[in-house]
Coordinates of C-alpha atoms in Angstrom, one line a residue:
X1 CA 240.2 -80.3 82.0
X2 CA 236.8 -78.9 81.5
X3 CA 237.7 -77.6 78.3
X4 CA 239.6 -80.5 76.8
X5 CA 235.6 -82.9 78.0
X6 CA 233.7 -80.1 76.3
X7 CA 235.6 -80.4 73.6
X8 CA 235.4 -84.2 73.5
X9 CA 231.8 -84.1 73.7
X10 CA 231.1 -81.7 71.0
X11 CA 233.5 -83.8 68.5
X12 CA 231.6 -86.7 69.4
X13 CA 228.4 -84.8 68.9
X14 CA 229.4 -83.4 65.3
X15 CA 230.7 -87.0 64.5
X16 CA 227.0 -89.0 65.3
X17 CA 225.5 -86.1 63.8
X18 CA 227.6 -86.7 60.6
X19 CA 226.9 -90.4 60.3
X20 CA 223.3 -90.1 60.7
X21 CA 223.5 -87.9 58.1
X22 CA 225.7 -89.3 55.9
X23 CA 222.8 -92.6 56.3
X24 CA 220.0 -90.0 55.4
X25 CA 221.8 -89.2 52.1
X26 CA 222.6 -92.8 51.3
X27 CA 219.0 -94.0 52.0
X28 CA 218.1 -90.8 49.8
X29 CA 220.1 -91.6 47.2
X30 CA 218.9 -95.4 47.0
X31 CA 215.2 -94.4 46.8
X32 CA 215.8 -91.5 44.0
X33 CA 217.9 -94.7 42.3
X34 CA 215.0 -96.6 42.4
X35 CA 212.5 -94.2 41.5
X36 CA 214.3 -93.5 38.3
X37 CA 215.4 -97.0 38.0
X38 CA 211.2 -97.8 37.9
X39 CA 210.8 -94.5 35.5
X40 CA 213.3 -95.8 33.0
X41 CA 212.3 -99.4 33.2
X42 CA 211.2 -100.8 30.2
X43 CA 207.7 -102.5 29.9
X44 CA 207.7 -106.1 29.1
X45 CA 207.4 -107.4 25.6
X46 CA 203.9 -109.8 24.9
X47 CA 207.0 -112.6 24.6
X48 CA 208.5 -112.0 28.3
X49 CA 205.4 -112.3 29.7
X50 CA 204.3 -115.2 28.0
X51 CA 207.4 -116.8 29.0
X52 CA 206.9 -116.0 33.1
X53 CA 203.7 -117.8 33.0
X54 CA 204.1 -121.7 34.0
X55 CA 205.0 -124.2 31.4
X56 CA 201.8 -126.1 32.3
X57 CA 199.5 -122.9 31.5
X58 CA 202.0 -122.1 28.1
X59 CA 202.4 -125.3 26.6
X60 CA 200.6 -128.5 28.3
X61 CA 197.4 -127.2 28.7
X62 CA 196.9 -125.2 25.0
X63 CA 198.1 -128.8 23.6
X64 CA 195.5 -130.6 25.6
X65 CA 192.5 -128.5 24.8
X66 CA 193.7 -128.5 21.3
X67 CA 193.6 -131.9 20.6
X68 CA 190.6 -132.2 22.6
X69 CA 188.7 -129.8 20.0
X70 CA 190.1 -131.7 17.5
X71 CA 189.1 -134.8 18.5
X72 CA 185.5 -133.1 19.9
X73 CA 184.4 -132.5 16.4
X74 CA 184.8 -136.1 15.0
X75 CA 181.6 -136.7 17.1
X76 CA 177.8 -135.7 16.1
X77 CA 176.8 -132.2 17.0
X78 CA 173.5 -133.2 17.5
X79 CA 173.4 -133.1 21.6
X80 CA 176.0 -129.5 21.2
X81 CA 173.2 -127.6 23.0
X82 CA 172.6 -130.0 25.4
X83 CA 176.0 -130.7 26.6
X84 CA 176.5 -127.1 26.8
X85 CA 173.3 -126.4 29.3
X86 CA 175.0 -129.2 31.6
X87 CA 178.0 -127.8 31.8
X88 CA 176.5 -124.7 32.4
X89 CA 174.3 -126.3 35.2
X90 CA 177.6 -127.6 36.5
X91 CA 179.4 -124.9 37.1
X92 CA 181.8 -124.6 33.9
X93 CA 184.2 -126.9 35.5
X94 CA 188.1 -126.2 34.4
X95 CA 186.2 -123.4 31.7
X96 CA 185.5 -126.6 29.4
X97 CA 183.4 -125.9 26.1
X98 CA 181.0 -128.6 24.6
X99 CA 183.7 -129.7 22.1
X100 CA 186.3 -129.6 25.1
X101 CA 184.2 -131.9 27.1
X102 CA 183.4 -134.2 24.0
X103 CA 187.1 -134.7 22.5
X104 CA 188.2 -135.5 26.4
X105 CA 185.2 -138.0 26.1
X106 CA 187.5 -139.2 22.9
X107 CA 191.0 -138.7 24.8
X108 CA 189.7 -140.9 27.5
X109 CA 188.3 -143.7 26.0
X110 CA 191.6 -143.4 23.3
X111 CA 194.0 -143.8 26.4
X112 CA 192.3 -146.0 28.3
X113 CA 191.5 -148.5 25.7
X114 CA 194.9 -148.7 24.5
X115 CA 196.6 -149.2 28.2
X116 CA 193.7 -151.9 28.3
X117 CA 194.9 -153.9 25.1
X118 CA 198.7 -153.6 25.3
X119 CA 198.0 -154.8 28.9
X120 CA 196.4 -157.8 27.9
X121 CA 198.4 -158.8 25.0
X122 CA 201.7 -159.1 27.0
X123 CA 200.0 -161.1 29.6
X124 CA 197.4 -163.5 27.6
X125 CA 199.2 -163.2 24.0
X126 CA 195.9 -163.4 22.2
X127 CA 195.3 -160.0 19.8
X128 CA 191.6 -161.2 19.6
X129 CA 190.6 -161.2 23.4
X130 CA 192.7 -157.7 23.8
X131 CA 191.2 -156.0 21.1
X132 CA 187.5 -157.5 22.4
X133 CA 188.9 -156.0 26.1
X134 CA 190.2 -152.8 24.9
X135 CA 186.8 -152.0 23.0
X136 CA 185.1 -152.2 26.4
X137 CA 187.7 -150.3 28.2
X138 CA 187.4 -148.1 25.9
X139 CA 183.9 -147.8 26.0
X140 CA 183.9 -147.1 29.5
X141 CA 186.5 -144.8 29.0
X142 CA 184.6 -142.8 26.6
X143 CA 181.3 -142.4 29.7
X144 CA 183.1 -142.2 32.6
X145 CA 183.6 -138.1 31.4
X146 CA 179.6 -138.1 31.6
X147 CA 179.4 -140.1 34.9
X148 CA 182.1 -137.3 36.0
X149 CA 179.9 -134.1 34.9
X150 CA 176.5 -135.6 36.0
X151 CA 178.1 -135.8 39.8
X152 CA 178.9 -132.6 39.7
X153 CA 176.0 -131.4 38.4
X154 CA 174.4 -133.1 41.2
X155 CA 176.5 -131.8 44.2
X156 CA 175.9 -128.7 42.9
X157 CA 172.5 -128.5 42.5
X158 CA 172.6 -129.9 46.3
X159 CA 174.6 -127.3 47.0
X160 CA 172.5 -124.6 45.9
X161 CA 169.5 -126.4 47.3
X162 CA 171.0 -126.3 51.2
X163 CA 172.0 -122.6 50.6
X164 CA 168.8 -121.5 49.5
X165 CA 167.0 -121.0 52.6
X166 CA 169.7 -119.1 54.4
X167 CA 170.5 -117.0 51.9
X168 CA 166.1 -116.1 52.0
X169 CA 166.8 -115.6 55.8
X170 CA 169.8 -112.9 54.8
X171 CA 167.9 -111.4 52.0
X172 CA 165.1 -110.5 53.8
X173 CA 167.2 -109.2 56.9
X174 CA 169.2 -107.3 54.1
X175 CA 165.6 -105.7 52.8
X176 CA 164.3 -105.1 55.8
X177 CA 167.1 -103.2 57.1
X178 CA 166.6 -100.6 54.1
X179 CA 169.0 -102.3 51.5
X180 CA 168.0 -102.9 47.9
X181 CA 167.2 -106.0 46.6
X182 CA 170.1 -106.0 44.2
X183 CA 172.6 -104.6 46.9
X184 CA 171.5 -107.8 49.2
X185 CA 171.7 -109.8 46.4
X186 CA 175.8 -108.4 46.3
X187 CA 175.9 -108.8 50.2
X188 CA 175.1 -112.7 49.8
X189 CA 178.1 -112.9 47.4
X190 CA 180.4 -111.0 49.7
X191 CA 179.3 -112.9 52.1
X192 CA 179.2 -116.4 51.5
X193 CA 181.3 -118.7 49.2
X194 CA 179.4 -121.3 47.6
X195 CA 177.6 -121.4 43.9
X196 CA 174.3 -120.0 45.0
X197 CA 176.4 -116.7 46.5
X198 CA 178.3 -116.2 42.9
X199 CA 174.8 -116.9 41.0
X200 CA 173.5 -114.0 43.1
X201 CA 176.8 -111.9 42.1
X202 CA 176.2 -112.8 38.3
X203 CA 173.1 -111.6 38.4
X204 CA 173.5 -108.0 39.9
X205 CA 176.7 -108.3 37.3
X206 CA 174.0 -108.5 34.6
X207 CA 171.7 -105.8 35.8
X208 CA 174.7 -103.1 36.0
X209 CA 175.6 -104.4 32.6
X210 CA 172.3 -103.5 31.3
X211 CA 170.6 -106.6 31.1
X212 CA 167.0 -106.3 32.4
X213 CA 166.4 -107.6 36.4
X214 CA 163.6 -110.6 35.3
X215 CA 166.1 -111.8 32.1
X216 CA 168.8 -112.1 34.5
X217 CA 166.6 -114.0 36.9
X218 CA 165.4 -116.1 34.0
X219 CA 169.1 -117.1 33.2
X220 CA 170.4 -117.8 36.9
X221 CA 167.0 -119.7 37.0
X222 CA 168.1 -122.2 33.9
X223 CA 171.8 -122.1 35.3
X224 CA 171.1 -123.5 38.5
X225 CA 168.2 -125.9 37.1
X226 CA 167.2 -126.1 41.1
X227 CA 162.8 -126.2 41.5
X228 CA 163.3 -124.1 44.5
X229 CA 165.4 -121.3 42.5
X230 CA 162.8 -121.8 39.6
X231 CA 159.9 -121.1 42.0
X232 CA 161.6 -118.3 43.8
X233 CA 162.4 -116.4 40.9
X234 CA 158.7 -116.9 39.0
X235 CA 157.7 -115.7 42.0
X236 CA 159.8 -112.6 42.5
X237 CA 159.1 -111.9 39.1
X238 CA 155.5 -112.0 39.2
X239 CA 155.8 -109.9 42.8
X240 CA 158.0 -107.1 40.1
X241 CA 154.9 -107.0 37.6
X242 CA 151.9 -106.9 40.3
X243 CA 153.7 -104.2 42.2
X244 CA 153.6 -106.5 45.5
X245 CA 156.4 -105.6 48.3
X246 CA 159.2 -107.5 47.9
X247 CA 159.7 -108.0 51.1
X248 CA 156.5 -109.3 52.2
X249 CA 157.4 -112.1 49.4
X250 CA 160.7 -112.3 50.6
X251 CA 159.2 -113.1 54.3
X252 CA 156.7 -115.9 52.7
X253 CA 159.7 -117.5 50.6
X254 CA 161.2 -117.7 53.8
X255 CA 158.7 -119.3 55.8
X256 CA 158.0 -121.7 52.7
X257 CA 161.6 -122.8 52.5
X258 CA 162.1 -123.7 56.2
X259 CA 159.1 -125.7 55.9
X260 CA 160.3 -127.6 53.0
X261 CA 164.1 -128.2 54.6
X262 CA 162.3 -129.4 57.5
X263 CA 160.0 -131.6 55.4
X264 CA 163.2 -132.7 53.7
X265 CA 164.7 -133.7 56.7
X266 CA 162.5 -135.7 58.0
X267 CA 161.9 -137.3 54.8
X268 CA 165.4 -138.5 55.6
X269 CA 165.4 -139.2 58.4
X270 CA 162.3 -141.8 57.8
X271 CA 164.7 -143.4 54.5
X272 CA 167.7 -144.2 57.2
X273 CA 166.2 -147.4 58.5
X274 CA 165.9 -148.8 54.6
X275 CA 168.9 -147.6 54.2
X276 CA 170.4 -149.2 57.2
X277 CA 168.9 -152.7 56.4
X278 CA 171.1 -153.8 53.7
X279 CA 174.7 -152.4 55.5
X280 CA 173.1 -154.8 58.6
X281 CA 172.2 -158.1 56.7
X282 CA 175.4 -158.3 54.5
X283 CA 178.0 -156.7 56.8
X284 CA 177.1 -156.2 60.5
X285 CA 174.8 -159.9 61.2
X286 CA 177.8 -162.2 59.2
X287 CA 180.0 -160.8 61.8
X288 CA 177.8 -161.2 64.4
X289 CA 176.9 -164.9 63.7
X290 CA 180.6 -166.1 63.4
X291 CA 181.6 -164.3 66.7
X292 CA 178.4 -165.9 68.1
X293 CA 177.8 -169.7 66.7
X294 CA 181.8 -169.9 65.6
X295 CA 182.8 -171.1 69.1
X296 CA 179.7 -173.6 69.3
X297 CA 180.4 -174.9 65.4
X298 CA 183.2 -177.3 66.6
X299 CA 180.8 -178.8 69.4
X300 CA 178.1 -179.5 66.9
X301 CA 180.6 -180.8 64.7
X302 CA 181.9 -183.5 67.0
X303 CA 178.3 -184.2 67.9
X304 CA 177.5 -185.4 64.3
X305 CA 181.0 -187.5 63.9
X306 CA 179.7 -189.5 67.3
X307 CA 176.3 -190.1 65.9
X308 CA 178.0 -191.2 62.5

């Protein structure tokens, strides 16, 4: 009977030992499939991969911009240089170039000003007070693009603005613990995510690219088109050419630019009260009055029918 359990056992043995080998080998053999599988692949053509990407990124969009450059050039070039400093200043929103931006100027007022006159006709009927309508539409149509760019030129200058004096704080924490000025400059944009962080990575970008430290100052300077960043980097610059720490400049900056945002704050903090008045006279004190005189207006109104 001992024999016959030993035996068991050992079968049993030699059996699990088996299977988890025969699973090795599998496994084994599906990874050396799939390694020559990946070795043997073919590399897609230009068409295959044009053909993954979305049908808004392949066809829509190409159409759009087309027509927009199309339609962009029908304009005068005059305010070309211009256009393309704002957009700049704004960020490059959705990558748009100055003819972009001027035939969507065109698509807009185009679109609009049509729904406006086929609106009107089917309900007044008369072609001369739809066409007269559409014209306006239209013409709104064709500014609301500039109202569109100049808010965002503004909210991003704001932007920058708020960010500025934090960002001094961090750069001069950066120097001071033995960084370089350009590798603090990269630590803001690691850092942080907001326009004044990837100005800050553009510009070391621009040094390792060759271009010289002051000219790539000088252009995040004009980018931003912020008074603070303007003085900051005349200052840094002239700090570069005197041979003054940068650090001690840094500190000053600094100083100067909590001073200011505290300035700034109390600025408005003085302009709420203004600003306050009107929301109060037309919104809060008609409220007020009816919940206040309404009860009594009935009462005064019976008091004049008895003297009548």
């Amino acid at each position: 009977m001992v024999g016959l359990s030993l035996l068991v056992g050992l079968m049993v043995a030699l059996s699990v030992g088996f299977i988890v080998q025969g699973m090795r080998c599998l496994q084994e053999t599906g990874e050396t499939q799939e390694r020559m599988e990946r070795f043997f692949q073919r590399p897609p053509t230009i068409e295959e991969v044009e053909l993954q990407r979305p049908f808004l990124d392949r066809v829509i969009k190409p159409l759009v911009r087309k027509t927009a450059r199309a339609a962009g050039k029908l304009l005068p070039q005059q305010n070309i240089e211009n256009l393309r400093h704002q957009l700049i200043t704004a960020g490059r929103p959705a990558d748009l170039a100055p003819l972009d931006f001027l035939g969507l100027r065109v698509i807009a007022a185009s679109i609009m000003g049509f729904l406006a006159f086929v609106a009107l006709i089917t309900r007044d009927g008369s072609p001369l007070r739809a066409m007269i309508a559409g014209a306006g539409v239209a013409g709104l149509g064709f500014y609301l693009p500039n109202f569109w760019l100049h808010r965002l030129i503004s909210s991003r200058q704001d932007e920058i603005r708020r960010a500025l004096p934090d960002a001094l704080d961090m750069l001069t924490i950066c120097v001071d613990a033995g960084l370089g000025f350009d590798a603090a400059l990269l630590k803001i944009g690691q850092k942080w995510e907001h326009a004044l962080a990837r100005e800050f990575e553009r510009v070391v970008t621009e040094t390792r690219m060759g271009v010289n430290r002051r000219e790539a100052l000088r252009r995040m300077a004009e980018r931003t088109d912020v008074a603070d960043v303007k003085s900051f980097v005349a200052v840094l610059i002239q700090a570069e050419e005197l041979g003054i720490s940068i650090a001690k400049v840094l500190h000053a900056q600094s100083g100067q630019m909590r001073i200011q945002r505290r300035q700034l704050a109390e600025q408005k903090a003085n302009q709420a009260p203004i600003k306050m008045l009107f929301p109060l006279i037309f919104l809060i004190f008609p409220a007020l009055f009816a919940i206040i005189l309404g009860p009594a207006i009935p009462a005064v109104m019976e008091a004049f029918s008895t003297l009548r």
